[in-house]
Coordinates of C-alpha atoms and ligand atoms in Angstrom, one line a residue:
X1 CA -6.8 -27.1 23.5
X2 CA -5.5 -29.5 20.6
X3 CA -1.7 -30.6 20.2
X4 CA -0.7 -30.9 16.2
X5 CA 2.0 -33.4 15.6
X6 CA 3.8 -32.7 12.3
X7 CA 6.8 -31.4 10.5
X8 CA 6.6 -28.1 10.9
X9 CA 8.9 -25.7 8.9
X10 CA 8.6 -21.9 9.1
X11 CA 10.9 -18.6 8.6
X12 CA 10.1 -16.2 11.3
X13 CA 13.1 -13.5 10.1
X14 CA 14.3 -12.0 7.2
X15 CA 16.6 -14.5 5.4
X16 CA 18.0 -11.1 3.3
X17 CA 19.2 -10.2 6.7
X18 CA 20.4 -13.8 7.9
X19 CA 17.2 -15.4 8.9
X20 CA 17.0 -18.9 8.3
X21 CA 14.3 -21.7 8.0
X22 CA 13.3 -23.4 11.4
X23 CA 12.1 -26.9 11.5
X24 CA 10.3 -28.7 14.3
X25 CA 10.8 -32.4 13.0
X26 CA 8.6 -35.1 14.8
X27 CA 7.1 -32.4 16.6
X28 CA 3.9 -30.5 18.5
X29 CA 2.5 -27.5 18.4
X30 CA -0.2 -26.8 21.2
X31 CA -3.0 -24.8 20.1
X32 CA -5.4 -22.4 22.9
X33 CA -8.2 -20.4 21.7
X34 CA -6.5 -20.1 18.1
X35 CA -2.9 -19.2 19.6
X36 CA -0.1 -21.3 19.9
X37 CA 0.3 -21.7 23.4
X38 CA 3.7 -24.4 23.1
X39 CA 6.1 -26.4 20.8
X40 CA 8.3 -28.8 20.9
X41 CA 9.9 -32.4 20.1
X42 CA 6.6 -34.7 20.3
X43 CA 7.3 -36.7 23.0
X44 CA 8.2 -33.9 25.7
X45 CA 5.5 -31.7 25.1
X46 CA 2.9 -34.2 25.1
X47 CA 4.1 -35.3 28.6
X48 CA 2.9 -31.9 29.4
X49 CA -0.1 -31.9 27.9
X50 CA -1.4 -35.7 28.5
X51 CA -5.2 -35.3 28.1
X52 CA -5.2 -33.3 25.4
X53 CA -6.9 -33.8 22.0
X54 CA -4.4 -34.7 19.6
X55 CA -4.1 -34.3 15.7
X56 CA -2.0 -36.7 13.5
X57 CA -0.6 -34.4 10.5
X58 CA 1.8 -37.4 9.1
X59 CA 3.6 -37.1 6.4
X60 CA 4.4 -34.0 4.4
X61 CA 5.0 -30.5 5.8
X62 CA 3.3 -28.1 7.8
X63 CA 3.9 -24.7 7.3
X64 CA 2.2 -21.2 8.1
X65 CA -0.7 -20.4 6.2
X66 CA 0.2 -18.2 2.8
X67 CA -0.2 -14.6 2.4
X68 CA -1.2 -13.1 -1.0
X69 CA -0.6 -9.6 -0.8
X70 CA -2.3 -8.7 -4.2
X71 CA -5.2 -10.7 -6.4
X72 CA -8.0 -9.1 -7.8
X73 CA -11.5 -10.9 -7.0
X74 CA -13.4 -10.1 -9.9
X75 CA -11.1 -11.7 -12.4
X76 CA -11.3 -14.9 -11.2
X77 CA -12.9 -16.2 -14.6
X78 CA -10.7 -14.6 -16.8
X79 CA -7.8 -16.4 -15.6
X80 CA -5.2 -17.9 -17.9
X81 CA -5.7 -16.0 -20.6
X82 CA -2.5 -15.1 -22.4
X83 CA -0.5 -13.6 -24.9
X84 CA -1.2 -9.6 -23.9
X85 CA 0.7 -7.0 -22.7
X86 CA -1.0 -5.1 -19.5
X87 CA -3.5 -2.5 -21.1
X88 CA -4.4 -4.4 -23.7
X89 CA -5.3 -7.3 -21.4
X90 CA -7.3 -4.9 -19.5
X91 CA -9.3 -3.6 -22.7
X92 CA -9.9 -6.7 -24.3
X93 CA -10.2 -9.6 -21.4
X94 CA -10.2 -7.9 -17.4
X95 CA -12.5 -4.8 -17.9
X96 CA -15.2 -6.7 -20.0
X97 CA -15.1 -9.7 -17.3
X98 CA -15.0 -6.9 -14.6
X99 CA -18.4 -5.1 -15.7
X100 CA -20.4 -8.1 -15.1
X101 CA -19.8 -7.6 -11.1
X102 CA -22.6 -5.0 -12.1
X103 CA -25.0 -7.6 -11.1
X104 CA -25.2 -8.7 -7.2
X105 CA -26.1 -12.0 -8.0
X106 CA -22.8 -12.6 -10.6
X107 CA -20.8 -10.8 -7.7
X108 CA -21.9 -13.6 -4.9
X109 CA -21.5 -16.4 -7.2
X110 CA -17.8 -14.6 -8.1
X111 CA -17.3 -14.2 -4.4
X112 CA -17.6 -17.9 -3.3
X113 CA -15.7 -19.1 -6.1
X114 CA -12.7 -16.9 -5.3
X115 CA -12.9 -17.2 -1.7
X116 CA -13.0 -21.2 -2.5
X117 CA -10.0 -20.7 -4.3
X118 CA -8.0 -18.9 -2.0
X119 CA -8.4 -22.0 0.7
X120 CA -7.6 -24.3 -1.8
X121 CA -4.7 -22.8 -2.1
X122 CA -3.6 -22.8 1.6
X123 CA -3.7 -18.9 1.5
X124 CA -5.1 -17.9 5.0
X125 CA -4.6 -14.0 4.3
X126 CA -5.1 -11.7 1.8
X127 CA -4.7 -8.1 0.4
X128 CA -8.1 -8.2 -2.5
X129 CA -8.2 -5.9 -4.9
X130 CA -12.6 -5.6 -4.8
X131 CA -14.9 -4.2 -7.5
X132 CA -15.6 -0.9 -8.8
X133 CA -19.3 -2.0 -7.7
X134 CA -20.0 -1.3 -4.1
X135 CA -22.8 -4.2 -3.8
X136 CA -20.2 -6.6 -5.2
X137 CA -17.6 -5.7 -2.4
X138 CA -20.3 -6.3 0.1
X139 CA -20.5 -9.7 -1.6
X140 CA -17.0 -10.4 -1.4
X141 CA -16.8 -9.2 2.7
X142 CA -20.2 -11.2 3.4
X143 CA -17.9 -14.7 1.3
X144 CA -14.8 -13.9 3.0
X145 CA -16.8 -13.5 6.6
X146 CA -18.4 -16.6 6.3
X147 CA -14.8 -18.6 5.1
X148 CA -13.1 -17.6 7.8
X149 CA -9.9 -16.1 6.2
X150 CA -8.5 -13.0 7.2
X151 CA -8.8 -10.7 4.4
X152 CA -8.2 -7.1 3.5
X153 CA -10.3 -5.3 0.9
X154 CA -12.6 -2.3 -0.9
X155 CA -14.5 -0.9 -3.1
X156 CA -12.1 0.0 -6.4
X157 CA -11.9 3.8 -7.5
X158 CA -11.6 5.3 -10.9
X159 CA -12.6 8.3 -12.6
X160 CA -11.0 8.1 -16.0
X161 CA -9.6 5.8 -18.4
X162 CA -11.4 3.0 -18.4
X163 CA -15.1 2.4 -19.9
X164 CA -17.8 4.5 -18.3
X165 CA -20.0 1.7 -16.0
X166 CA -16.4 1.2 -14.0
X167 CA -16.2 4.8 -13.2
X168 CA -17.1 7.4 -9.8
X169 CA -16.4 10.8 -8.7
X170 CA -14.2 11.9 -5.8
X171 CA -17.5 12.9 -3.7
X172 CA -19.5 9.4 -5.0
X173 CA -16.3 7.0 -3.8
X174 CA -16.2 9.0 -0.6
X175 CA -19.6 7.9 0.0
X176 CA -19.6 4.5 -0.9
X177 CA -16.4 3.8 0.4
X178 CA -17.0 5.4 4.0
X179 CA -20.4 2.9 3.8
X180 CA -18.5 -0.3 2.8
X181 CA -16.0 0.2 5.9
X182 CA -18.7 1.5 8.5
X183 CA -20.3 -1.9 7.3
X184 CA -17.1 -4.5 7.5
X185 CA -14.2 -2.9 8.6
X186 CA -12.8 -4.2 11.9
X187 CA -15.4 -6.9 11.6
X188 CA -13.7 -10.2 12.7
X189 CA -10.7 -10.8 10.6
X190 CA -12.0 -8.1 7.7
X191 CA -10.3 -4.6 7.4
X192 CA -11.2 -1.8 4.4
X193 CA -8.7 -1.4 2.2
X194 CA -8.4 2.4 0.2
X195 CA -8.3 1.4 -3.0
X196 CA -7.6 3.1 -6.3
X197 CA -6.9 1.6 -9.5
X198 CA -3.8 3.2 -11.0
X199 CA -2.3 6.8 -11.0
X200 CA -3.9 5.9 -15.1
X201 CA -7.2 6.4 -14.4
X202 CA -7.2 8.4 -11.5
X203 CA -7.5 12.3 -11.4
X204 CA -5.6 14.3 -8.1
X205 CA -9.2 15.0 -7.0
X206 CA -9.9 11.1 -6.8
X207 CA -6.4 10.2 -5.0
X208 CA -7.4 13.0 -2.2
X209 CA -10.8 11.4 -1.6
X210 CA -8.8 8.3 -1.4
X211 CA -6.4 9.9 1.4
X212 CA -9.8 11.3 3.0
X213 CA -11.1 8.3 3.3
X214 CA -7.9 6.8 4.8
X215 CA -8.4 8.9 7.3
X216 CA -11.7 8.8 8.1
X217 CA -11.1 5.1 8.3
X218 CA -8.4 4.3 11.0
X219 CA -6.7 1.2 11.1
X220 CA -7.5 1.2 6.7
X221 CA -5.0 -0.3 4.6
X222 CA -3.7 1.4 1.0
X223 CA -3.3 -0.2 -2.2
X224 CA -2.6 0.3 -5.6
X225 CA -0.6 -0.5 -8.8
X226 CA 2.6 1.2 -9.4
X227 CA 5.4 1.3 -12.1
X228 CA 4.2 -2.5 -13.9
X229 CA 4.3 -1.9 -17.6
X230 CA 6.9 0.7 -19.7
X231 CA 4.1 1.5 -21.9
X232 CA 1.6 2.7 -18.7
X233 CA 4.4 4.2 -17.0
X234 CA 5.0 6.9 -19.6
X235 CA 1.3 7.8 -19.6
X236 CA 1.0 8.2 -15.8
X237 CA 4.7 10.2 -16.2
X238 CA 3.0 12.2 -18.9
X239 CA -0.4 12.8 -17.2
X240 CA 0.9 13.6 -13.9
X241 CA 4.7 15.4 -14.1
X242 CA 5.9 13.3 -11.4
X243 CA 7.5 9.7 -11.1
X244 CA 4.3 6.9 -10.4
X245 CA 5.4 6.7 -6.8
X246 CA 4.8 10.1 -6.6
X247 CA 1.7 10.2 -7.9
X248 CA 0.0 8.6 -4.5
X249 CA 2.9 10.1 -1.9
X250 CA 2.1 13.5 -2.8
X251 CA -1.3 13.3 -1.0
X252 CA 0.0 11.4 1.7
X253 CA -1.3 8.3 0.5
X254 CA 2.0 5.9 1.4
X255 CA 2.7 4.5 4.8
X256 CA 3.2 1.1 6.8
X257 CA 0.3 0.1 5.8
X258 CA 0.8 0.7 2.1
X259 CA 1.1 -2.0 -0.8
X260 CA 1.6 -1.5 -4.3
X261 CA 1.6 -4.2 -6.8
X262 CA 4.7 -4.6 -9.3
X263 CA 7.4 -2.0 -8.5
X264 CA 8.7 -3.7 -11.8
X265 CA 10.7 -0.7 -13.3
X266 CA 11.3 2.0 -10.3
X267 CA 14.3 4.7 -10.1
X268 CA 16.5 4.7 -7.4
X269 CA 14.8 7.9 -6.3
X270 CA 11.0 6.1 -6.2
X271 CA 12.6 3.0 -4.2
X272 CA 14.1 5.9 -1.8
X273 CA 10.8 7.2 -1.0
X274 CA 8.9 3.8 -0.6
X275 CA 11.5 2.5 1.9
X276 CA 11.6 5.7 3.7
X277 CA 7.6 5.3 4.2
X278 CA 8.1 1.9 5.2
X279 CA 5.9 0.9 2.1
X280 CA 5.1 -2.4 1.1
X281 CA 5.5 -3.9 -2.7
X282 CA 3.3 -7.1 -3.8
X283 CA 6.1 -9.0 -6.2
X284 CA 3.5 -11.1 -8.6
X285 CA 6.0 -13.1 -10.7
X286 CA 3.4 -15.0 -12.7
X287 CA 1.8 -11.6 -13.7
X288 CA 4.7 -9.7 -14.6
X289 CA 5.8 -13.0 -16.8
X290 CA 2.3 -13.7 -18.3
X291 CA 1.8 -10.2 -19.5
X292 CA 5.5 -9.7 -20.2
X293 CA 5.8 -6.7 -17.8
X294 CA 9.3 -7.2 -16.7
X295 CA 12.4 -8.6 -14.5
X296 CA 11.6 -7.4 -10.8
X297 CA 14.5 -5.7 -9.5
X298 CA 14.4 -7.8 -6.2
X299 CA 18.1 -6.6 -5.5
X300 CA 17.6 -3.2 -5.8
X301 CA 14.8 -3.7 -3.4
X302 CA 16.4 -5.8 -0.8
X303 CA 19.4 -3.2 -1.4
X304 CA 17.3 0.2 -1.0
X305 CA 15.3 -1.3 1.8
X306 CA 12.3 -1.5 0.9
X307 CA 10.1 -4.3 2.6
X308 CA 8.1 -6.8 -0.2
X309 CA 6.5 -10.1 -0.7
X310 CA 4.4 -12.2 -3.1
X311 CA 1.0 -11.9 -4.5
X312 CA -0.5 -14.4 -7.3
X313 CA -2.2 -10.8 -9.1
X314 CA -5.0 -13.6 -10.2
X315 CA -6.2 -12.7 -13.4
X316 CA -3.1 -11.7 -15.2
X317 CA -1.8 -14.4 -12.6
X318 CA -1.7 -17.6 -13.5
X319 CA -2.4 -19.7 -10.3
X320 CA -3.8 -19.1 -6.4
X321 CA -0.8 -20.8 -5.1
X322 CA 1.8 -19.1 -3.4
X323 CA 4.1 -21.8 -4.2
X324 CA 3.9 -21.3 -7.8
X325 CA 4.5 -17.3 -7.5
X326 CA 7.7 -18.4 -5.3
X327 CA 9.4 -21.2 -7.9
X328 CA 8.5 -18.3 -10.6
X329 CA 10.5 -15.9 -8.6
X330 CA 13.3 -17.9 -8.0
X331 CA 13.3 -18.5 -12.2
X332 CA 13.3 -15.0 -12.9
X333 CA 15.8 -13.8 -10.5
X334 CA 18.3 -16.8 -12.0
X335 CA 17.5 -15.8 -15.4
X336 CA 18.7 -11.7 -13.9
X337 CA 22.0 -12.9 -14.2
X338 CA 24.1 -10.9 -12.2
X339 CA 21.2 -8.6 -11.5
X340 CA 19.4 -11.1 -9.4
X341 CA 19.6 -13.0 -6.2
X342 CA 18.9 -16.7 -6.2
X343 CA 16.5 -17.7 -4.2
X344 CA 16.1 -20.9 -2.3
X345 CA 13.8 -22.9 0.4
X346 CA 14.4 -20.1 3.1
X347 CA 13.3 -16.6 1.2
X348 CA 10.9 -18.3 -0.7
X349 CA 9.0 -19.6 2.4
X350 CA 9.6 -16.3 4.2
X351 CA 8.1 -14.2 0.9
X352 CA 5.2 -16.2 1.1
X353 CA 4.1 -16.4 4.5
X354 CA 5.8 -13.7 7.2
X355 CA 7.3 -11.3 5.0
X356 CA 3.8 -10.8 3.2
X357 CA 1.8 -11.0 7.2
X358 CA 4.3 -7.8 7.5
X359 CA 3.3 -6.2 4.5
X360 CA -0.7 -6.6 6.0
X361 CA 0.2 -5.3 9.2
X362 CA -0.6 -9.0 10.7
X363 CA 1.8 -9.0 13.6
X364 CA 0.5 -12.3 15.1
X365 CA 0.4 -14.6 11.8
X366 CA 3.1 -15.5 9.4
X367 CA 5.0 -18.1 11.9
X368 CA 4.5 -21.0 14.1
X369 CA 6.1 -19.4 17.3
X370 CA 4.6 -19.4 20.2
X371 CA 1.9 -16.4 20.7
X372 CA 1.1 -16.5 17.0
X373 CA -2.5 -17.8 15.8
X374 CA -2.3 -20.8 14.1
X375 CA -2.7 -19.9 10.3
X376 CA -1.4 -23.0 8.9
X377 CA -1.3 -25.2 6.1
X378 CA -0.7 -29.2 6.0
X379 CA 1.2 -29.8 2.4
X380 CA 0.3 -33.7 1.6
X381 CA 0.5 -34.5 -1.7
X382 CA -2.0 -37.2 -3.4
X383 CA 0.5 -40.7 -2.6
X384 CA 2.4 -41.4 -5.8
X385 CA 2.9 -37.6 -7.3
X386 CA 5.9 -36.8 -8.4
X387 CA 5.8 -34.4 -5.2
X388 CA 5.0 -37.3 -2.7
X389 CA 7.6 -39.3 -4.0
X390 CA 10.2 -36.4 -4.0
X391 CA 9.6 -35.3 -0.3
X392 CA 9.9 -39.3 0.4
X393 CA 13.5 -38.4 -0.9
X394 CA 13.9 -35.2 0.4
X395 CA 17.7 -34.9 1.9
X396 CA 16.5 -32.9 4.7
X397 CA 13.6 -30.1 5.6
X398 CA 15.2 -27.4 3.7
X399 CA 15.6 -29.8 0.7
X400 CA 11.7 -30.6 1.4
X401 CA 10.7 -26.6 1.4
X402 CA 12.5 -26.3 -1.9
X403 CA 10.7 -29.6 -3.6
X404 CA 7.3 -28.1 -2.6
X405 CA 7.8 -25.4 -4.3
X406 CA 9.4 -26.6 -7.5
X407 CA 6.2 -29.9 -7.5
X408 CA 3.6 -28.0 -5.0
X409 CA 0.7 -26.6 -6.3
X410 CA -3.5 -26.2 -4.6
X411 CA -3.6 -30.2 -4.7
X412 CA -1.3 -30.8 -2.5
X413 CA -3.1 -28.9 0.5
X414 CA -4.4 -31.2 2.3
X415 CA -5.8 -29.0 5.4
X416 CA -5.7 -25.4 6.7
X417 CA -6.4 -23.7 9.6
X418 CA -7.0 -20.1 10.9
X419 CA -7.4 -18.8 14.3
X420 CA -6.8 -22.5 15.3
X421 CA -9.9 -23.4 13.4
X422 CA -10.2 -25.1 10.1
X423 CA -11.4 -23.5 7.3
X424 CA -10.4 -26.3 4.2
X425 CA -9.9 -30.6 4.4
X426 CA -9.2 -32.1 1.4
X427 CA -10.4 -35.2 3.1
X428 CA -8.5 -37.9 1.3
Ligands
GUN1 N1 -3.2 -2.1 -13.5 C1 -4.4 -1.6 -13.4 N2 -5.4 -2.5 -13.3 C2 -4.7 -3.7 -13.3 C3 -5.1 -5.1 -13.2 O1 -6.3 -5.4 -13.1 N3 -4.1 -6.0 -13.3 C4 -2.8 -5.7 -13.4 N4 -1.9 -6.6 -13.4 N5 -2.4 -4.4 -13.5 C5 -3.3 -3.4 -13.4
ZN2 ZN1 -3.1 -6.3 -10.0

């Protein structure tokens, strides 16, 4: 057992339908086995708990570990570069970088780094787009193992489009898919996750293997890309004769435990379907800014129900941090006009941590309450940063959880846990 004393600020319910942030100030959390057994003000829990180790986490914030419900592993290196819309980012600067996973060796070296990256960040969860290289998905599942994080990934599936050393057949990705998940899936905190590229450059006899595999894999997650770029849009629309939602429900391929990345330019009819299949959508702010995708219609998606969080989308991201996908969602919802919803400390926290342990199917991480593992992250900037000196002067919590985001970035993580254990210390 270990008792955490902290500020601890978290957003167990839906600030779009009146949930609030919660904040423990001067307070404990008591951590069994990786679950938070109690919490209180600091001085009456530890009467309850007097031999107990103890953990000072002073100064700065403690909040639940971040989710990031969509970055792609094997793009890691090509990060930051910009000035590209989507497909020609892909041709000239992704896909190259991508081909490289060819070689295990690259792929392990890739995997460390990314996992490495993800902890930095405080991100304790994760929805990974993998490689179109079986080997170098066992690579990342064998990295993500060994760091402790709970992540949710697979082997990625085309058969068209894109250059020929990325591509499979519907009866090959079967068969390396249904190996990948008989390998890792269920295996600690890994799951598979079914995972084609885009409606783009996948044929109807690829998406059905996909929904085959799905169900030959219970328990399997399902993601993709939907509806991020005008210009990819009309080729799906054109290739397919249905909307790009469509293109995956029509074999059954959308469900709770569905995420698609972007949602940047649905119809009314495609939001419809998503929120009637209690579908997730991975809202990457950084991405859709960086390759000048689009103004996500958050309001249309709070409006039409349909459930959705952040994910950095690392390459055409531009960060690991959650915090920097939340202040860029905040920007680009103010800059909607009447079209957007402003977003302060209590969505933004919420789209980050629970609302994107949801969209995993996580029931037990996201929040600090008790019965939850303890998936946190200790915010503690370096002493005189502009953030250190701003939470000095925070007016209260909520004014804290909004200064974090604005300053916050990987630096200012200064340890994170998962399952009660710790998988990062910055150590200074
Ligand atoms: N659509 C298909 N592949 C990709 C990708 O790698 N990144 C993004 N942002 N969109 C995609
Ligand atoms: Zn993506």
């Amino acid at each position: 057992m270990t008792i955490y004393r902290g500020t601890f600020v978290d957003c167990p319910d839906d600030p779009f339908a009146g949930g609030a942030l919660r904040t423990l100030t001067e307070g404990a959390i008591v951590v069994r086995d990786g679950v938070i057994v109690a919490r209180g003000p600091w001085d009456v829990t530890v009467a309850d708990f007097p031999d107990e180790p103890r953990v000072e986490l002073t100064g700065g914030l403690v909040v639940p570990g971040f989710v990031d419900t969509h970055v792609h592993y094997p793009q890691l290196r090509v990060i930051g570069a910009l000035g590209r819309p989507l497909l020609e980012w892909l041709d000239k600067r992704a896909l190259p970088e991508e081909m490289r996973l060819a070689d295990d060796d690259y792929a392990a070296e890739i995997a460390l780094e990314f996992v490495g990256s993800l902890v930095r960040a405080g991100t304790t969860s994760a929805l990974v787009f993998g490689s179109h290289f079986p080997g170098a998905v066992d690579q990342l599942f064998a990295a993500a193992e060994a760091s402790g994080l709970r992540i949710a990934s697979g082997l990625v599936v085309s058969d068209g489009v894109l250059p020929e050393p990325l591509l499979t057949t519907a009866e090959r990705s079967l068969a390396d898919a249904l190996g990948l998940a008989e390998r890792w899936h269920g295996r600690g905190r890994l799951r598979y996750a079914v995972t084609p590229r885009f409606s783009l450059s996948c044929s109807d006899a690829l998406l059905a293997a996909c929904a085959e595999t799905r169900a030959a894999v219970p328990g399997s997650l399902f993601t993709s890309h939907v509806n991020e770029n005008v210009a990819e849009i009309r080729q799906v629309e054109a290739q397919f004769g249905t909307d790009y939602v469509g293109t995956y429900d029509r074999h059954g391929l959308l469900d709770q435990r569905s995420v698609l990345a972007h949602n940047v330019h649905p119809t009314d009819a495609e939001l419809a379907v998503l929120a009637s299949r209690g579908s997730a959508v991975a809202h990457c702010p950084c991405s859709n800014s960086a390759l000048g995708s689009g103004m996500f219609p958050l309001r249309r998606h709070v409006e039409a129900g349909v459930r959705f969080a952040l994910g950095t989308d690392v390459g055409a991201g531009v960060s690991f941090s959650l915090l920097r996908e939340g202040l860029q969602a905040a920007f680009m919802q103010l800059l909607m006009g009447a079209e957007g919803l402003r977003l302060n400390a209590a969505p933004l926290l919420w789209l980050a941590t629970k609302a994107g342990a949801s969209a995993l199917g996580l029931s037990d991480a996201g929040d600090l309450s008790v019965g939850q593992q303890f998936d946190a992250v200790w915010l503690s900037p370096v002493e005189g940063t502009t953030l250190d000196i701003a939470l000095r002067n925070a007016a209260d919590e909520g004014d804290a959880v909004s200064k974090v985001f604005a300053l916050g970035g990987s630096s200012d993580v200064r340890r994170v846990w998962v399952g009660g254990g710790e998988v990062w210390n910055r150590r200074h």
